[in-house]
Amino acid sequence: MSSTATVVGGGPAGLMAAEVLAAAGLAVTVYEHMPSVGRKLLLAGRSGLNITHNEPIDDLLARYGRAAQHLSLAIHRFGPNELRSWCDSLGEQTFVGSTGQVFPTSLRATPLLRAWLVRLASAGVSIEVGCRWLGWPTSPDGAVDAWRSQFGRADGSTIDVISDVTVLALGGGSWPRVGSDGGWVAAFRRAGVEVNELRAANCGVRIDWTATFVDRFAGVPLKNIAVTVAGRTVRGDAMVTSGGIEGAPVYAHSAAIRDAIDGAGRCMVMVDLHPDISMASLRDRLEHRRPKDSLGSSLRRTIGLTPAAISLLREATGNRLPRDPAELAELVKAVPLVIAEMMPIERAISSAGGVALAELDEAFMLRRLPGTFVAGEMIDWEAPTGGYLLQASFSTAVAAANGALDWLGRRP
Ligand SMILES: Cc1cc2nc3c(=O)[nH]c(=O)nc-3n(C[C@H](O)[C@H](O)[C@H](O)COP(=O)(O)OP(=O)(O)OC[C@H]3O[C@@H](n4cnc5c(N)ncnc54)[C@H](O)[C@@H]3O)c2cc1C
């Protein structure tokens, strides 16, 4: 009789683990608590599915910071090239965008997921939706029975599933509406597994704008700006929202901003509204203000600031714009925004925290619960946007599934 595998979580990591395990001949069942699988993947596809990043593997690995070493083997074995070939094999060719980001040609996740589910069905993978993983049963003396997974159904009934190996791919804590709600953390902690708190990552920051600013500019982009936090500068387009600022150059700093708020209760973010023009050149241009121009008109006419950018200067200074061209140029190059709060995890693109790396062996098996592997965003790694989140989710899934196969081969 073939060995059995339980995979929990029908996101990219869970489905990839299921594919690898089924290809090796295991009888695989994927359990998912939502009514369908891949909901966050589909959400990611709505804004252009950035599936990985095309850059030298060491540069790519560096994006994972302190987790890079633990992810290294997984990413070397199933990296961007392997992921792109896998997309090809599902009929979704990929292309490299101008900044190295890799997208499927359709830019969406729907065709990929549809083809993938057909492949999984033909490999014999069964998918049980509406089954919420509750944890492992424990004996009265507190011992965890890692062979069993307990699931709850919507009608209140529970089932116990026994299998030869288990891969848990339950996701992080962002966008709980699409399924990854971090509810698994308590069960892991009860079982003695260290889990670092799930925190918002790749998210915007909260700023208390004036009502006038929100009315006029919520939803308006601040194009081609440079955002500096703790000496590091990232360029790109940001977006004013009713509660703050979002966008790639802000997301890129979310870990640093979070750490600063943790330490000092606030973080100073500097925005350069004209990163391509030097301070001296801005000052020279501002000196040519026409006497009858208001300060706002002269900022628009002499240095081409948009109405949103001009109002941002007013927001940052309590509407006390300096009249001196040198001071004004200085402000345009470094608009100070004091941030006391990140956007909540519910609005974040990903989460930091998760199963502590020390709990995992090199194949992502829980050291305390042999035979149980974890994969994807539920592991404590963090990376910026740019395709790195999906890459690590897929890579760790392949590694965990292969680890499970190795482990089964070694079982007495
Ligand atoms: C708006 C948005 C855009 C994004 N865009 C990109 C992008 O372009 N590129 C990129 O690299 N990344 C992107 N991401 C991040 C990426 O989608 C995630 O990193 C990735 O989906 C993580 O995969 P995963 O399989 O680990 O977790 P998930 O995709 O979260 O899947 C986990 C699954 O487990 C299920 N589950 C959770 N708890 C239970 C339970 N108790 N019982 C049963 N099932 C459970 C969930 O319902 C879910 O289906 C984006 C995220 C968001 C929110």
XYZ file of N, CA, C and O in Angstrom, residues 59-71 357 381-384:
72
model
N 22.319 37.378 -4.653
C 21.597 38.644 -4.428
C 20.171 38.335 -3.987
O 19.629 38.974 -3.089
N 19.595 37.337 -4.639
C 18.220 36.958 -4.286
C 18.152 36.485 -2.841
O 17.300 36.903 -2.062
N 19.118 35.651 -2.489
C 19.122 35.110 -1.121
C 19.270 36.217 -0.082
O 18.656 36.158 0.989
N 20.050 37.250 -0.436
C 20.288 38.338 0.526
C 18.980 39.039 0.907
O 18.896 39.671 1.964
N 17.965 38.925 0.057
C 16.669 39.580 0.355
C 15.987 38.980 1.577
O 15.045 39.548 2.101
N 16.430 37.788 1.971
C 15.768 37.132 3.106
C 16.486 37.408 4.430
O 16.159 36.783 5.449
N 17.442 38.320 4.404
C 18.101 38.745 5.640
C 18.639 37.577 6.448
O 19.313 36.692 5.928
N 18.310 37.574 7.741
C 18.896 36.574 8.645
C 18.395 35.157 8.331
O 18.962 34.174 8.801
N 17.305 35.011 7.520
C 16.815 33.661 7.186
C 17.518 33.099 5.948
O 17.301 31.941 5.583
N 18.369 33.920 5.305
C 18.965 33.515 4.025
C 19.681 32.168 4.122
O 19.536 31.296 3.265
N 20.411 32.004 5.213
C 21.198 30.770 5.342
C 20.289 29.540 5.405
O 20.558 28.526 4.769
N 19.200 29.666 6.144
C 18.299 28.519 6.289
C 17.570 28.218 4.980
O 17.224 27.071 4.699
N 17.364 29.264 4.163
C 16.620 29.062 2.907
C 17.541 28.695 1.744
O 17.074 28.294 0.679
N 13.085 29.456 13.144
C 13.976 28.635 12.311
C 14.674 27.558 13.135
O 14.930 26.457 12.647
N 10.526 33.788 8.031
C 11.399 34.550 7.134
C 10.611 35.766 6.664
O 9.392 35.782 6.752
N 11.323 36.726 6.177
C 10.688 37.968 5.735
C 11.445 38.451 4.505
O 12.661 38.269 4.423
N 10.739 39.018 3.546
C 11.405 39.519 2.338
C 10.584 40.662 1.767
O 9.388 40.762 2.050
N 11.221 41.499 0.946
C 10.445 42.580 0.328
C 9.548 42.048 -0.788
O 9.662 40.885 -1.177
